[in-house]
Coordinates of C-alpha atoms in Angstrom, one line a residue:
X1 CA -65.7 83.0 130.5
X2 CA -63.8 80.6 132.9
X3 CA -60.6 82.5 134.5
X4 CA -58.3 79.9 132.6
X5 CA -59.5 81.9 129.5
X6 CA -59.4 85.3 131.1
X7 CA -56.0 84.5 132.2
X8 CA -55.1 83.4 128.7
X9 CA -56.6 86.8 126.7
X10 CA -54.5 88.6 129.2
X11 CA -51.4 87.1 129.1
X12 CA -52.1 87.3 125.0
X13 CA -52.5 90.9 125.2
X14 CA -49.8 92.0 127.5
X15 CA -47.6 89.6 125.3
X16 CA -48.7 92.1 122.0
X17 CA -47.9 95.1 124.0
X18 CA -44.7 93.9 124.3
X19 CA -44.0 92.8 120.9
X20 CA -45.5 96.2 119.6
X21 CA -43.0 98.1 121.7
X22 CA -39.9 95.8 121.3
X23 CA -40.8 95.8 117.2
X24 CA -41.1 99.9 117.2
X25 CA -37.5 100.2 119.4
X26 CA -36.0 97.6 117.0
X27 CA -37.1 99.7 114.0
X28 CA -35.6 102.8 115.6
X29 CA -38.4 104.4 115.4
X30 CA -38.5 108.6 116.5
X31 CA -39.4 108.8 120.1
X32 CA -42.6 110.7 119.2
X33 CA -43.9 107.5 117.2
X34 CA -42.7 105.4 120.3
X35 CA -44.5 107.4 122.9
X36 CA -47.8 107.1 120.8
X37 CA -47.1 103.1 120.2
X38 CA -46.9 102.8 124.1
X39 CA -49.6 105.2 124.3
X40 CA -51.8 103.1 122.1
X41 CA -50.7 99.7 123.4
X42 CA -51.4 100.9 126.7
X43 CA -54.8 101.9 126.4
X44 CA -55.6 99.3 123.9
X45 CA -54.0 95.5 124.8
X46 CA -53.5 96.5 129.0
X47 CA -56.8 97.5 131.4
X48 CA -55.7 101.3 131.4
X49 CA -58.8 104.1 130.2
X50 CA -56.0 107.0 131.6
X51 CA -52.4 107.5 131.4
X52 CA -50.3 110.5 132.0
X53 CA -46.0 109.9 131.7
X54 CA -43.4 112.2 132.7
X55 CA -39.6 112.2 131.5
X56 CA -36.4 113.4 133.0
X57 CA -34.8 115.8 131.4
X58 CA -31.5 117.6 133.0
X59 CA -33.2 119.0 136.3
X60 CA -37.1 118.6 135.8
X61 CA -39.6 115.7 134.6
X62 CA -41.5 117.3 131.3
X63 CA -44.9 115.9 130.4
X64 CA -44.2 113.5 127.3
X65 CA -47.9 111.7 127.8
X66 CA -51.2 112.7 129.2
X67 CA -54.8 111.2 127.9
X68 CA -57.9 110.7 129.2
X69 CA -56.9 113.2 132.5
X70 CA -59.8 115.7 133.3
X71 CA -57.6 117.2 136.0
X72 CA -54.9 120.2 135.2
X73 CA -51.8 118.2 135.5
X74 CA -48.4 120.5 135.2
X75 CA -46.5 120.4 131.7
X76 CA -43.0 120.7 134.1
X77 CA -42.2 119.6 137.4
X78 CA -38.7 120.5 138.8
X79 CA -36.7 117.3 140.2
X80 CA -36.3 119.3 143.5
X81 CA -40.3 119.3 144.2
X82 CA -40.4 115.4 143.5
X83 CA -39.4 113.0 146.7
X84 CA -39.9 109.2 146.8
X85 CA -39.2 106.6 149.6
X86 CA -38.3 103.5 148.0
X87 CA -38.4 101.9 151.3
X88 CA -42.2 102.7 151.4
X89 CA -43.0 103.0 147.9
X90 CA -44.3 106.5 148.4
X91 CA -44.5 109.5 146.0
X92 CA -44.5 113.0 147.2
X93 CA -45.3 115.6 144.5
X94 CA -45.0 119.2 145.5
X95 CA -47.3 121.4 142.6
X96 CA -48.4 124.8 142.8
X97 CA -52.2 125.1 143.1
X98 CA -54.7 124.6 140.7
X99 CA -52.6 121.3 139.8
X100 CA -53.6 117.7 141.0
X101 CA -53.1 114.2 140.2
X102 CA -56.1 112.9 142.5
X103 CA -57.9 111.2 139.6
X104 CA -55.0 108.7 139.1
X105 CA -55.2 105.7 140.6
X106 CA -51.5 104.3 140.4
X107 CA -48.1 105.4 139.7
X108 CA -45.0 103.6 139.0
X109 CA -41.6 105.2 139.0
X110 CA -38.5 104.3 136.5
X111 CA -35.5 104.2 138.5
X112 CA -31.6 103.5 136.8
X113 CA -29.3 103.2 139.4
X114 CA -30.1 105.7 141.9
X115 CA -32.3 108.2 139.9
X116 CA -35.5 108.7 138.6
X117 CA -35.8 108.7 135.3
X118 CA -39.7 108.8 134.5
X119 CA -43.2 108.6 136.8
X120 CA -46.3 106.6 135.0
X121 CA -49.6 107.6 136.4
X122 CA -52.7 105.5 135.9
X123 CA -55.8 104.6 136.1
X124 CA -57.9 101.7 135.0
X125 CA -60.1 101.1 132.9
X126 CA -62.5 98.2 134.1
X127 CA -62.9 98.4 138.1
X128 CA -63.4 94.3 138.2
X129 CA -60.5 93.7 135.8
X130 CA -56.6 93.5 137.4
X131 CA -54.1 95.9 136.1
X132 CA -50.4 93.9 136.0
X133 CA -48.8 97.0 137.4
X134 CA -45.5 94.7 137.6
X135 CA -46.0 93.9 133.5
X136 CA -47.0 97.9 132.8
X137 CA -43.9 98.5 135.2
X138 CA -41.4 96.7 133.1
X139 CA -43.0 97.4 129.7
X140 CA -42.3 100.9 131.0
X141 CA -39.0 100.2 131.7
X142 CA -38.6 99.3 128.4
X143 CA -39.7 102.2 126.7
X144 CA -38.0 104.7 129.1
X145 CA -35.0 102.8 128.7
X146 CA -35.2 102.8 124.7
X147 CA -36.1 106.5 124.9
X148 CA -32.6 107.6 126.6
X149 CA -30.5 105.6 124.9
X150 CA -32.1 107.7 121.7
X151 CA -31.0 110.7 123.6
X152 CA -27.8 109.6 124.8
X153 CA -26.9 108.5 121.1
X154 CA -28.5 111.9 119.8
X155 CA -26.5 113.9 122.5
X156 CA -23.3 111.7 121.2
X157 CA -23.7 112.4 117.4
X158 CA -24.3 116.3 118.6
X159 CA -21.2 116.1 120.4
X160 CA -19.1 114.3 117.6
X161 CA -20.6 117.0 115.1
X162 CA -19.6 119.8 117.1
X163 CA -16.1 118.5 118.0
X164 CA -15.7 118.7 114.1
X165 CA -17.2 122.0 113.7
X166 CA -14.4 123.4 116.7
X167 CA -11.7 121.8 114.8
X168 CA -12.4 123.3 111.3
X169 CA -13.2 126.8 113.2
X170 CA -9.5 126.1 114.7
X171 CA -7.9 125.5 111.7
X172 CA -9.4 128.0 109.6
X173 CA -8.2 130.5 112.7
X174 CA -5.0 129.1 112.3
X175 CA -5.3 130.6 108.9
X176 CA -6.1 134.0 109.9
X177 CA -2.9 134.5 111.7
X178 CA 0.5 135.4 109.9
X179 CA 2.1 132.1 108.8
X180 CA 5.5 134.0 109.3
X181 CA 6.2 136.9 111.1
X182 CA 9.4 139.3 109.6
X183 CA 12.6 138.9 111.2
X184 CA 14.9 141.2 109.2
X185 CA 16.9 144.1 109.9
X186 CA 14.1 146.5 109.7
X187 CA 11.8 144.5 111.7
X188 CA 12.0 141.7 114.1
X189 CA 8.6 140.3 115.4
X190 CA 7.5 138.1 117.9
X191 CA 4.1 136.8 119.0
X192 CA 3.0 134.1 121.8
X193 CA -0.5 132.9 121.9
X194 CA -1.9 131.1 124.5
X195 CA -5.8 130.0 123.3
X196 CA -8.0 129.7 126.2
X197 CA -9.7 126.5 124.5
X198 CA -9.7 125.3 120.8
X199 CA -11.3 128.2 119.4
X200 CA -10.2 131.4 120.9
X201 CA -11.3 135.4 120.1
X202 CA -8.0 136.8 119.6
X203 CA -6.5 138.1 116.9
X204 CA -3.0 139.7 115.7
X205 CA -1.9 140.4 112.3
X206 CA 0.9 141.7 110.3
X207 CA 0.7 143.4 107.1
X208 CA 3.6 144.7 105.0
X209 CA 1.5 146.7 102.0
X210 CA 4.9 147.8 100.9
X211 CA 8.5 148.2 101.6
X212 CA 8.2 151.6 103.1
X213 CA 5.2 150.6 104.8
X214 CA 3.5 148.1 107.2
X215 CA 0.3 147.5 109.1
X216 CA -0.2 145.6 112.6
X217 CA -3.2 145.2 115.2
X218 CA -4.4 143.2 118.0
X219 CA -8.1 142.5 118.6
X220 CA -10.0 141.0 120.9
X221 CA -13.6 139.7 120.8
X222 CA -16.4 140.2 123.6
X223 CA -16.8 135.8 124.3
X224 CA -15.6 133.0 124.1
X225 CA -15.8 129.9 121.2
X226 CA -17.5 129.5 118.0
X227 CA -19.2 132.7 118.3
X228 CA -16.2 134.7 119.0
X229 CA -14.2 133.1 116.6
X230 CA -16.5 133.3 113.9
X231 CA -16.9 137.1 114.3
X232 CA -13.0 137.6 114.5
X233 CA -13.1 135.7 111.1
X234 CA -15.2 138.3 109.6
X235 CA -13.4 141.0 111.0
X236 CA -10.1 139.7 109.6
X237 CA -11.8 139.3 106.3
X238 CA -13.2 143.1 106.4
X239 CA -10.1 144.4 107.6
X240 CA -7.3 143.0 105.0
X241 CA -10.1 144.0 102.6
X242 CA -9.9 147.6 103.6
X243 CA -6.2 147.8 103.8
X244 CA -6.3 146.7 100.1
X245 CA -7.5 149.5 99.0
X246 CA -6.9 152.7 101.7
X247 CA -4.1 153.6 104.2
X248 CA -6.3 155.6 106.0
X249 CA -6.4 154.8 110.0
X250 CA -10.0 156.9 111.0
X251 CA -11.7 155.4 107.1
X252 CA -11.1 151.8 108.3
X253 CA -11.8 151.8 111.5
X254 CA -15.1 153.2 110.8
X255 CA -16.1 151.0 108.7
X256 CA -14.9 147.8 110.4
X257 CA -17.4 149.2 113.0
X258 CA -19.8 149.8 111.0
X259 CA -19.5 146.0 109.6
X260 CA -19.5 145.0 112.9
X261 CA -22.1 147.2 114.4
X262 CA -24.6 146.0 111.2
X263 CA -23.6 142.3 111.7
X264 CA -24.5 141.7 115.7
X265 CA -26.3 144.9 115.7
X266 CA -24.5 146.1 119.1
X267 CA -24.9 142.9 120.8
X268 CA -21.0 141.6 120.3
X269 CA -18.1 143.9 120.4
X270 CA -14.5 144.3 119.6
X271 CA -11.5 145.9 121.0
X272 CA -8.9 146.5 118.6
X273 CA -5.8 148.5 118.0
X274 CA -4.8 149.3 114.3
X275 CA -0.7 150.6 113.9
X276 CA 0.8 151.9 111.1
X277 CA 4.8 153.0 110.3
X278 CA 6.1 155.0 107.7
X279 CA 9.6 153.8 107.7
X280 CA 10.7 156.8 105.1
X281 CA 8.8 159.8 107.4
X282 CA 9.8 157.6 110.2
X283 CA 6.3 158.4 111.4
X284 CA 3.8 156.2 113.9
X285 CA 0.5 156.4 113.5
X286 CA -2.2 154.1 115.3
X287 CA -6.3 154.3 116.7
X288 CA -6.8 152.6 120.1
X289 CA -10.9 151.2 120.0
X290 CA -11.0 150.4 123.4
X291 CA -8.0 148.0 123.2
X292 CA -5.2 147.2 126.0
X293 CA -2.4 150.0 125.7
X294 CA 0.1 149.3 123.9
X295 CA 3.3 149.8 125.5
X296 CA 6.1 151.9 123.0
X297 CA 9.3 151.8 123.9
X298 CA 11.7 154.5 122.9
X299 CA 15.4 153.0 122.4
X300 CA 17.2 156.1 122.5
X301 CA 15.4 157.8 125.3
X302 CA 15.6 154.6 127.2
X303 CA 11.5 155.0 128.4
X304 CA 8.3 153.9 127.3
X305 CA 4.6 155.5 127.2
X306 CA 1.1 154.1 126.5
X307 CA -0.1 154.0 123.1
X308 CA -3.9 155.1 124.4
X309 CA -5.8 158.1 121.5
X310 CA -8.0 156.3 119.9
X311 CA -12.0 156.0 120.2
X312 CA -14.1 153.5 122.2
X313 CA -14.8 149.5 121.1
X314 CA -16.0 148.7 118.1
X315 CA -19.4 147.3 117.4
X316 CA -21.3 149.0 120.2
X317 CA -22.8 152.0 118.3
X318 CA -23.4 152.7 114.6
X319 CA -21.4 155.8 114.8
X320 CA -18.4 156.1 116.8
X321 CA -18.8 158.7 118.8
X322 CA -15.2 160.1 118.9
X323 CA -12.0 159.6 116.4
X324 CA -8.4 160.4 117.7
X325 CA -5.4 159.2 115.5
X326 CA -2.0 159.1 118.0
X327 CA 1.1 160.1 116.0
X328 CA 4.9 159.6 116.9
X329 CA 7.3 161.2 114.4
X330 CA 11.3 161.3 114.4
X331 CA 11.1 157.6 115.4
X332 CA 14.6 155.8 115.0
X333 CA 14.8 152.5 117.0
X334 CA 11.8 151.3 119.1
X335 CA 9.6 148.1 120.5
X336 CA 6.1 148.1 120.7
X337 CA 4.4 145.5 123.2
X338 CA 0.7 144.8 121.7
X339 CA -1.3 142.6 124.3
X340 CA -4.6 141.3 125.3
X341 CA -6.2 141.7 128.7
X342 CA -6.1 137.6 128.8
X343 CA -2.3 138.4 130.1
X344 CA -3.0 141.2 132.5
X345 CA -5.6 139.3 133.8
X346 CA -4.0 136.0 134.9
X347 CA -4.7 134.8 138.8
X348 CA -2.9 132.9 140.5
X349 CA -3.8 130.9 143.5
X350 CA -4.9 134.1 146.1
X351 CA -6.8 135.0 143.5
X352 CA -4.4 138.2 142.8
X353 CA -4.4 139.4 139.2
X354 CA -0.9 139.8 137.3
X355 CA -2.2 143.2 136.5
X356 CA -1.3 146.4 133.7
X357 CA 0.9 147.9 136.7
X358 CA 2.8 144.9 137.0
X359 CA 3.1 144.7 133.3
X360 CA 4.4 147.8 132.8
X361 CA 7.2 147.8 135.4
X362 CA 8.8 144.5 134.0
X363 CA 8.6 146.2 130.1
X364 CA 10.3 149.0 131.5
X365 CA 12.5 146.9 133.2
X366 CA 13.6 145.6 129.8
X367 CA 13.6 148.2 127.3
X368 CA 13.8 147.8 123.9
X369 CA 15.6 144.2 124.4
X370 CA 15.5 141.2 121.3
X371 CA 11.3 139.8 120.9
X372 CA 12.7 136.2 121.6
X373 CA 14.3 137.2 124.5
X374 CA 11.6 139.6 125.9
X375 CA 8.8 136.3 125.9
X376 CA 10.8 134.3 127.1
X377 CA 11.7 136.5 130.4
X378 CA 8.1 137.3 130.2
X379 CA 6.0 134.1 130.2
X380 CA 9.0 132.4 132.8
X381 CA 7.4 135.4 135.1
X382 CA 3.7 135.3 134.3
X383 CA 4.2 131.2 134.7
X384 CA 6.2 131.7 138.3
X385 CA 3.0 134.3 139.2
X386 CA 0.1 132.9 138.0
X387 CA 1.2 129.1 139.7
X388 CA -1.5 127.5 141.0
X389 CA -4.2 129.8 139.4
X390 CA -6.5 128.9 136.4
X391 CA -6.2 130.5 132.8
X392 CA -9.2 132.4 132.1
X393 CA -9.1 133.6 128.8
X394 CA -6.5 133.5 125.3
X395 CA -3.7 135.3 126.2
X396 CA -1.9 137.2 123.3
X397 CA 1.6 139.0 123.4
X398 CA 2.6 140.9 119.9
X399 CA 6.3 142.3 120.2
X400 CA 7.4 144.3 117.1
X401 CA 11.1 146.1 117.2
X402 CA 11.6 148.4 114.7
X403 CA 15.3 149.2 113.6

């Protein structure tokens, strides 16, 4: 066989290894039918008998290829134990022992811009036959190539899929929240919340079960996102089921921990305060689960105290270990200040926290003063304090004056 002809079955082979891989990316094919098309065209149309490929993948180059290797070759090398000197064309492996690539003849690295992307090893299969590393090397290139666009495109449709599932979380937590809070003579409320991000694991309600009677609490969820929000959903489902049917503080609390507690199985909690007002005995009731205190503000007395009996959070155990329901009687005009710990824990800049201290001295500042006016002063302070610093989690005030 004259080299002409040699020359010619090459150039015929290498031109259906690239036809086979173009066709397969055209197709949009899986990438674990296009790492066995490049697999097989390798070892079939191009002078290779072994071939072993590693991928990038976030920090570390995963094995996506290995056949006809006798040596223990790693399944994961992290990108900080691979080195290579362009300038030289040298690759510097660092493996633990027991690992080698000494049987491989060649490798070829797949470089975009200034990173690595993916390292071919081979070796050949006929000693007296030339391997076109430049033709492997840009068939390669291809592949690689074809392969992280499929990721990118994958990563992009993941992306676009979860953006949609944050904004129908957000709007069906929009939902759980009072549409209208009461401003009437017997109540005024008042609520400012501040989401951390789109999806947030706060939660206040308002319920009036009659017109001698209403319900409030403030909740917060151990987390952040879809998973914090999704919980507080099911909470707020449990809970307005439960006040349906029972005005008893200790019955559902217990059993929203229960529901909880069975649901994560102790591995998410919540911190929630549950208030009720008899407007006829003029009587407070309320269970504290580990929640911020509450701040209640006395209007006659002109002082406040912390709304703090209770029991612990919610979710940890199965049983709670201790119940306390906090009573106030003989109540005529008073504010209560419901928060989450998103407010007392705002920085600012020096990294000082806004603190319950600090929280407490400008409530008692202002006692008993109008809901609008109250956030207002409020939030113009925790804004002038926390310039400069970074919002860590929701924030949620409830004010509620009873008249």
């Amino acid at each position: 066989m004259t080299p002409t002809t040699v020359a010619y079955q090459k150039k015929e082979l290498e031109l259906k290894a690239l036809l086979e891989i173009t066709q397969a990316i055209n197709e949009n094919k899986p990438a674990s039918v296009l790492l066995d098309i490049f697999k097989f065209t390798c070892l079939v149309h191009l002078n290779i008998r072994s071939i072993l490929l590693y991928m990038i993948n976030q920090d570390q180059y995963e094995r996506k290829i290995s056949h006809g290797v006798k040596n223990n070759v790693p399944e994961i090398i992290p990108e900080k134990q691979v080195e290579y000197e362009k300038g030289e064309g040298k690759l510097n492996i660092q493996v633990g022992p027991g690992f080698s690539f000494s049987e491989l003849e060649n490798y070829l690295p797949v470089f975009h811009k200034d990173r690595m992307l993916a390292i071919l090893f081979l070796k050949k299969k006929d000693e007296l036959v030339e391997l076109d590393l430049n033709f492997t090397q840009a068939l390669t290139n291809i592949m690689v190539v074809a392969l992280e666009n499929k990721r990118f495109a994958k990563r992009q449709l993941e992306q676009e899929r979860l953006k949609k599932e944050v904004e129908i979380a957000s709007n069906v937590q929009r939902m759980l929240f009072p549409s209208v809070l009461p401003k009437t003579a017997k109540l005024k409320a008042k609520v400012t919340y501040v989401p951390h991000s789109t999806v947030g694991g706060d939660y206040y309600d308002l319920i009036q079960k009659s017109e001698d009677e209403v319900f409030f609490c403030i909740a917060d969820v151990s987390g952040k996102g879809m998973p914090a929000a999704l919980l507080m959903s099911n909470f707020q489902a449990a809970l307005r089921t439960l006040l349906r049917s029972s005005s008893d503080l200790k019955m559902i609390v217990e059993q929203l921990n229960f529901t909880i507690f069975d649901n994560t199985k102790g591995e998410k909690f919540i911190t929630f305060f549950l208030g009720h007002y008899d407007y006829k005995k003029r009587e407070l009731t309320y269970i504290n689960a580990g929640h911020n205190a509450p701040i209640l503000c006395w209007e006659g007395e002109k002082r406040s105290e912390l709304l703090g009996a209770g029991t612990t959070i919610l979710g940890a155990f199965e049983e709670l270990p201790f119940m306390e329901v906090g009573k106030r009687q003989h109540l005529k005009g008073f504010t209560i200040h419901l928060y989450t710990d998103g407010l007392t824990e705002s920085f600012n800049e020096l990294e000082e926290e806004y603190g319950d201290h600090r929280f407490n001295q400008f409530v008692k500042s202002l006692l008993c003063i109008d809901p609008d006016q109250f956030h207002e002063l409020f939030f113009e302070d925790l804004k002038n304090f926390s310039a400069g610093g970074i919002q860590r989690d929701d924030i949620t005030l409830l004010s509620l004056r009873f008249q």
